[in-house]
CSV table of C-alpha atoms in Angstrom, one decimal:
chain,number,residue,atom,x,y,z
A,1,UNK,CA,-13.0,-15.2,3.1
A,2,UNK,CA,-12.7,-11.4,3.3
A,3,UNK,CA,-12.0,-9.8,-0.3
A,4,UNK,CA,-9.1,-7.5,-0.4
A,5,UNK,CA,-9.5,-5.5,-3.7
A,6,UNK,CA,-6.5,-5.4,-6.0
A,7,UNK,CA,-5.7,-2.4,-8.3
A,8,UNK,CA,-7.4,-4.5,-11.1
A,9,UNK,CA,-10.3,-4.9,-9.0
A,10,UNK,CA,-10.7,-1.2,-8.3
A,11,UNK,CA,-10.2,-0.5,-11.9
A,12,UNK,CA,-13.0,-2.8,-12.8
A,13,UNK,CA,-15.2,-1.1,-10.3
A,14,UNK,CA,-14.7,2.2,-11.6
A,15,UNK,CA,-15.5,1.1,-15.2
A,16,UNK,CA,-18.6,-0.6,-14.1
A,17,UNK,CA,-19.8,2.6,-12.3
A,18,UNK,CA,-18.9,4.6,-15.4
A,19,UNK,CA,-20.8,2.4,-17.7
A,20,UNK,CA,-24.0,2.3,-15.5
A,21,UNK,CA,-23.8,6.1,-15.3
A,22,UNK,CA,-23.3,6.4,-19.0
A,23,UNK,CA,-26.6,4.3,-19.3
A,24,UNK,CA,-28.5,6.7,-17.0
A,25,UNK,CA,-29.6,3.8,-14.8
A,26,UNK,CA,-29.6,3.8,-10.9
A,27,UNK,CA,-28.2,0.9,-8.8
A,28,UNK,CA,-31.9,-0.2,-8.1
A,29,UNK,CA,-32.6,-0.4,-11.7
A,30,UNK,CA,-29.8,-2.4,-12.6
A,31,UNK,CA,-30.5,-4.7,-9.7
A,32,UNK,CA,-34.1,-5.2,-10.8
A,33,UNK,CA,-33.2,-6.0,-14.4
A,34,UNK,CA,-30.8,-8.6,-13.3
A,35,UNK,CA,-32.9,-9.9,-10.6
A,36,UNK,CA,-30.2,-9.1,-8.0
A,37,UNK,CA,-30.1,-7.1,-4.9
A,38,UNK,CA,-29.2,-3.3,-5.0
A,39,UNK,CA,-26.4,-4.2,-2.4
A,40,UNK,CA,-25.0,-6.8,-4.8
A,41,UNK,CA,-24.6,-4.1,-7.6
A,42,UNK,CA,-23.2,-1.5,-5.2
A,43,UNK,CA,-20.6,-3.9,-3.7
A,44,UNK,CA,-19.3,-4.6,-7.3
A,45,UNK,CA,-19.0,-0.9,-8.0
A,46,UNK,CA,-17.1,-0.2,-4.7
A,47,UNK,CA,-14.8,-3.3,-4.8
A,48,UNK,CA,-16.3,-4.8,-1.8
A,49,UNK,CA,-16.8,-8.2,-3.3
A,50,UNK,CA,-14.9,-10.6,-5.5
A,51,UNK,CA,-16.1,-10.2,-9.0
A,52,UNK,CA,-17.3,-13.4,-10.8
A,53,UNK,CA,-16.8,-13.2,-14.5
A,54,UNK,CA,-20.2,-14.5,-15.1
A,55,UNK,CA,-21.8,-11.8,-13.1
A,56,UNK,CA,-19.7,-9.2,-15.0
A,57,UNK,CA,-20.9,-10.7,-18.3
A,58,UNK,CA,-24.4,-10.3,-17.3
A,59,UNK,CA,-23.8,-6.6,-16.5
A,60,UNK,CA,-22.0,-5.9,-19.7
A,61,UNK,CA,-24.7,-7.5,-21.6
A,62,UNK,CA,-27.4,-5.3,-19.9
A,63,UNK,CA,-25.3,-2.2,-20.6
A,64,UNK,CA,-24.7,-3.4,-24.4
A,65,UNK,CA,-21.1,-3.4,-24.2
A,66,UNK,CA,-19.7,-4.9,-27.5
A,67,UNK,CA,-16.2,-6.8,-27.9
A,68,UNK,CA,-13.4,-6.2,-27.7
A,69,UNK,CA,-14.2,-4.0,-24.6
A,70,UNK,CA,-16.5,-6.6,-23.2
A,71,UNK,CA,-13.8,-9.3,-23.4
A,72,UNK,CA,-11.3,-7.1,-21.9
A,73,UNK,CA,-13.4,-6.3,-18.8
A,74,UNK,CA,-14.2,-10.0,-18.3
A,75,UNK,CA,-10.5,-10.7,-18.5
A,76,UNK,CA,-10.0,-8.0,-15.9
A,77,UNK,CA,-12.6,-9.6,-13.6
A,78,UNK,CA,-10.8,-12.8,-13.9
A,79,UNK,CA,-7.5,-11.0,-12.8
A,80,UNK,CA,-9.2,-9.1,-10.0
A,81,UNK,CA,-10.7,-12.3,-8.5
A,82,UNK,CA,-7.3,-14.1,-8.4
A,83,UNK,CA,-6.0,-14.6,-4.8
A,84,UNK,CA,-2.6,-13.2,-4.1
A,85,UNK,CA,-0.1,-14.5,-1.5
A,86,UNK,CA,-1.6,-12.2,1.1
A,87,UNK,CA,-4.9,-14.2,1.3
A,88,UNK,CA,-3.1,-16.7,3.3
A,89,UNK,CA,-2.5,-14.1,6.0
A,90,UNK,CA,-6.2,-12.8,6.3
A,91,UNK,CA,-5.6,-12.8,9.9
A,92,UNK,CA,-2.6,-10.6,9.8
A,93,UNK,CA,-3.5,-8.0,7.2
A,94,UNK,CA,-6.7,-6.1,8.1
A,95,UNK,CA,-7.0,-3.8,5.0
A,96,UNK,CA,-6.2,-3.8,1.4
A,97,UNK,CA,-2.8,-2.3,1.7
A,98,UNK,CA,-0.5,-5.1,0.8
A,99,UNK,CA,-2.7,-6.0,-2.2
A,100,UNK,CA,-2.3,-2.6,-3.5
A,101,UNK,CA,1.3,-2.2,-2.6
A,102,UNK,CA,2.0,-5.6,-4.5
A,103,UNK,CA,1.3,-4.1,-7.7
A,104,UNK,CA,2.7,-0.5,-7.4
A,105,UNK,CA,5.6,0.7,-9.6
A,106,UNK,CA,6.5,3.6,-7.2
A,107,UNK,CA,6.1,3.7,-3.4
A,108,UNK,CA,6.7,7.1,-1.7
A,109,UNK,CA,6.4,7.2,2.1
A,110,UNK,CA,7.0,9.4,5.1
A,111,UNK,CA,7.4,8.0,8.5
A,112,UNK,CA,8.4,10.1,11.5
A,113,UNK,CA,8.8,7.2,14.0
A,114,UNK,CA,9.8,3.9,12.3
A,115,UNK,CA,12.0,2.2,9.5
A,116,UNK,CA,9.6,1.3,6.6
A,117,UNK,CA,8.2,-2.4,6.9
A,118,UNK,CA,9.9,-3.3,3.6
A,119,UNK,CA,13.3,-2.3,5.1
A,120,UNK,CA,13.0,-3.9,8.5
A,121,UNK,CA,15.3,-6.6,9.8
A,122,UNK,CA,13.6,-9.5,11.4
A,123,UNK,CA,14.7,-8.6,15.1
A,124,UNK,CA,13.6,-4.8,14.5
A,125,UNK,CA,10.1,-6.1,13.2
A,126,UNK,CA,9.7,-8.4,16.1
A,127,UNK,CA,10.4,-5.5,18.6
A,128,UNK,CA,8.0,-3.3,16.6
A,129,UNK,CA,5.2,-5.9,16.4
A,130,UNK,CA,5.5,-7.0,20.0
A,131,UNK,CA,5.4,-3.4,21.4
A,132,UNK,CA,2.8,-2.0,19.0
A,133,UNK,CA,0.3,-4.8,18.3
A,134,UNK,CA,-0.3,-6.0,22.1
A,135,UNK,CA,-0.6,-9.5,20.6
A,136,UNK,CA,-1.9,-12.3,23.0
A,137,UNK,CA,0.6,-15.0,22.1
A,138,UNK,CA,4.0,-15.6,20.7
A,139,UNK,CA,2.6,-17.5,17.6
A,140,UNK,CA,0.7,-14.4,16.7
A,141,UNK,CA,4.0,-12.4,16.6
A,142,UNK,CA,5.7,-15.1,14.6
A,143,UNK,CA,3.0,-15.2,12.1
A,144,UNK,CA,3.2,-11.5,11.6
A,145,UNK,CA,7.0,-11.8,11.2
A,146,UNK,CA,6.5,-14.4,8.5
A,147,UNK,CA,4.0,-12.4,6.5
A,148,UNK,CA,6.4,-9.3,6.6
A,149,UNK,CA,9.2,-11.4,5.2
A,150,UNK,CA,7.1,-12.5,2.3
A,151,UNK,CA,6.0,-8.9,1.8
A,152,UNK,CA,9.6,-7.9,1.6
A,153,UNK,CA,10.3,-10.2,-1.3
A,154,UNK,CA,8.6,-7.4,-3.4
A,155,UNK,CA,12.1,-5.6,-3.5
A,156,UNK,CA,13.8,-8.6,-4.9
A,157,UNK,CA,11.7,-8.9,-8.0
A,158,UNK,CA,13.1,-8.2,-11.4
A,159,UNK,CA,10.4,-5.3,-11.7
A,160,UNK,CA,10.7,-4.2,-8.2
A,161,UNK,CA,9.0,-0.9,-7.5
A,162,UNK,CA,10.8,2.3,-7.1
A,163,UNK,CA,10.7,2.8,-3.2
A,164,UNK,CA,11.4,6.2,-1.7
A,165,UNK,CA,11.6,6.4,2.0
A,166,UNK,CA,11.8,9.4,4.2
A,167,UNK,CA,11.9,9.2,7.9
A,168,UNK,CA,12.8,11.5,10.9
A,169,UNK,CA,16.2,11.7,12.4
A,170,UNK,CA,14.7,10.4,15.6
A,171,UNK,CA,14.3,6.9,14.1
A,172,UNK,CA,18.2,6.6,14.0
A,173,UNK,CA,18.3,7.3,17.8
A,174,UNK,CA,15.4,5.2,19.1
A,175,UNK,CA,16.9,2.0,20.1
A,176,UNK,CA,14.0,-0.3,19.3
A,177,UNK,CA,14.8,-3.8,20.3
A,178,UNK,CA,18.0,-2.7,22.1
A,179,UNK,CA,21.3,-1.3,20.9
A,180,UNK,CA,22.5,-4.4,19.1
A,181,UNK,CA,19.2,-4.8,17.2
A,182,UNK,CA,19.2,-1.1,16.3
A,183,UNK,CA,22.7,-1.1,15.0
A,184,UNK,CA,22.1,-4.1,12.8
A,185,UNK,CA,19.0,-2.3,11.5
A,186,UNK,CA,21.0,0.9,10.7
A,187,UNK,CA,23.5,-1.3,9.0
A,188,UNK,CA,20.9,-2.9,6.9
A,189,UNK,CA,19.5,0.4,5.8
A,190,UNK,CA,23.1,1.6,4.8
A,191,UNK,CA,23.3,-1.7,2.7
A,192,UNK,CA,20.0,-1.1,1.0
A,193,UNK,CA,20.8,2.4,0.1
A,194,UNK,CA,24.1,1.4,-1.3
A,195,UNK,CA,23.1,-1.9,-3.0
A,196,UNK,CA,19.5,-1.5,-4.1
A,197,UNK,CA,19.2,0.8,-7.1
A,198,UNK,CA,15.4,1.0,-6.8
A,199,UNK,CA,15.6,2.3,-3.2
A,200,UNK,CA,16.1,5.7,-2.0
A,201,UNK,CA,16.5,6.7,1.7
A,202,UNK,CA,16.4,10.2,3.1
A,203,UNK,CA,16.4,11.6,6.6
A,204,UNK,CA,14.7,14.6,7.8
A,205,UNK,CA,17.1,16.2,10.1
A,206,UNK,CA,16.2,17.8,13.4
A,207,UNK,CA,17.4,21.1,11.9
A,208,UNK,CA,14.3,21.0,9.6
A,209,UNK,CA,12.2,22.2,12.8
A,210,UNK,CA,8.5,22.7,11.6
A,211,UNK,CA,7.9,20.9,8.3
A,212,UNK,CA,5.1,19.5,6.1
A,213,UNK,CA,5.2,16.0,7.8
A,214,UNK,CA,4.0,17.0,11.2
A,215,UNK,CA,0.5,15.7,10.7
A,216,UNK,CA,1.8,12.1,10.6
A,217,UNK,CA,3.0,9.2,8.3
A,218,UNK,CA,1.5,8.6,5.0
A,219,UNK,CA,2.3,6.5,1.7
A,220,UNK,CA,1.5,7.3,-1.9
A,221,UNK,CA,1.3,4.3,-4.3
A,222,UNK,CA,1.6,4.9,-8.0
A,223,UNK,CA,1.1,2.4,-10.8
A,224,UNK,CA,2.5,1.5,-14.2
A,225,UNK,CA,-0.9,1.7,-16.0
A,226,UNK,CA,-2.2,5.3,-16.4
A,227,UNK,CA,-5.7,4.0,-15.9
A,228,UNK,CA,-4.9,3.2,-12.4
A,229,UNK,CA,-4.8,6.6,-10.2
A,230,UNK,CA,-2.4,7.2,-7.4
A,231,UNK,CA,-3.6,6.1,-4.0
A,232,UNK,CA,-2.7,7.8,-0.7
A,233,UNK,CA,-2.7,5.5,2.2
A,234,UNK,CA,-2.9,6.8,5.9
A,235,UNK,CA,-2.6,4.2,8.6
A,236,UNK,CA,-4.1,4.9,12.1
A,237,UNK,CA,-5.0,3.1,15.2
A,238,UNK,CA,-8.7,3.7,14.5
A,239,UNK,CA,-8.5,2.3,11.0
A,240,UNK,CA,-6.9,2.7,7.6
A,241,UNK,CA,-7.9,5.5,5.1
A,242,UNK,CA,-7.4,5.2,1.2
A,243,UNK,CA,-7.6,8.4,-0.6
A,244,UNK,CA,-8.0,8.5,-4.3
A,245,UNK,CA,-9.6,12.0,-5.3
A,246,UNK,CA,-7.5,14.1,-7.5
A,247,UNK,CA,-7.6,16.8,-4.8
A,248,UNK,CA,-6.4,14.6,-2.0
A,249,UNK,CA,-3.8,12.9,-4.1
A,250,UNK,CA,-2.4,16.3,-5.2
A,251,UNK,CA,-2.3,17.6,-1.7
A,252,UNK,CA,-0.2,14.4,-0.5
A,253,UNK,CA,2.0,14.7,-3.4
A,254,UNK,CA,2.8,18.2,-2.6
A,255,UNK,CA,3.3,17.4,1.1
A,256,UNK,CA,5.7,14.6,0.2
A,257,UNK,CA,7.7,17.0,-2.3
A,258,UNK,CA,7.9,19.5,0.7
A,259,UNK,CA,9.2,16.9,3.0
A,260,UNK,CA,11.8,15.6,0.4
A,261,UNK,CA,13.0,19.2,-0.1
A,262,UNK,CA,13.6,19.6,3.5
A,263,UNK,CA,15.3,16.2,4.0
A,264,UNK,CA,19.0,15.5,3.7
A,265,UNK,CA,20.1,14.3,0.3
A,266,UNK,CA,20.4,10.4,-0.2
A,267,UNK,CA,24.2,10.8,0.2
A,268,UNK,CA,24.1,12.9,3.2
A,269,UNK,CA,21.4,10.6,4.6
A,270,UNK,CA,23.6,7.6,4.1
A,271,UNK,CA,26.4,9.3,6.0
A,272,UNK,CA,24.2,10.1,8.8
A,273,UNK,CA,22.8,6.6,9.0
A,274,UNK,CA,26.4,5.1,8.9
A,275,UNK,CA,27.5,7.6,11.6
A,276,UNK,CA,24.5,6.6,13.9
A,277,UNK,CA,25.5,3.0,13.5
A,278,UNK,CA,29.0,3.6,14.4
A,279,UNK,CA,28.0,5.6,17.5
A,280,UNK,CA,25.5,3.0,18.7
A,281,UNK,CA,27.0,1.3,21.8
């Protein structure tokens, strides 16, 4: 089963790398002392393999890490190794995004073409998945629909993340799934904006002309623990990119702030969404 690293898994990997570098050891030297392969040590430091508490204990003993730090890192390894709901849908989720989204406390996303997946109605999702994924069978589509519905439960939690969504005005007028499906989707957006205090929806109007979001969609994930840096996620047809460097994160925060400033206010956006729903045939 392919390992999808969680936020805790990434934190553990960073700590292991820092500890090794503090000891002045190379990957090969650690591997030789533990009678492991160099690749095994590297995969643990890059979150490419599920951490085993026993292996982590061996590494910490080698580095001379005392308790309580040792105990805390072994506990982190146990938490990082736990399988989340998404592991039942390994065939649906190709990357780590849902595992990282699941632990976020703040999600900021810009999309010029679609309603965000967390806010999609089932018929809208079905139309998007059918048209965009080119799946071979109906059961493949239905499986993705089921996975998306479970993912959307994130917004129903008592500790639901703050979700800031900005999309282009064109999204309101592209009748994905047909006029009836689109009208229901717009009504659902209006309801979410009105009834979900953790959800903020803004529309970037046509009048914005050239703007900071022209390079395409992206998402910024933030976490409640300051030990976990923000992650910028860029999805593409050739693969997903996860950006974690301070420079890249700052660049994407600035880009989102510029798009937010150019977008309509949440109140004006809600009026525009309601108007688009009423005018839909």
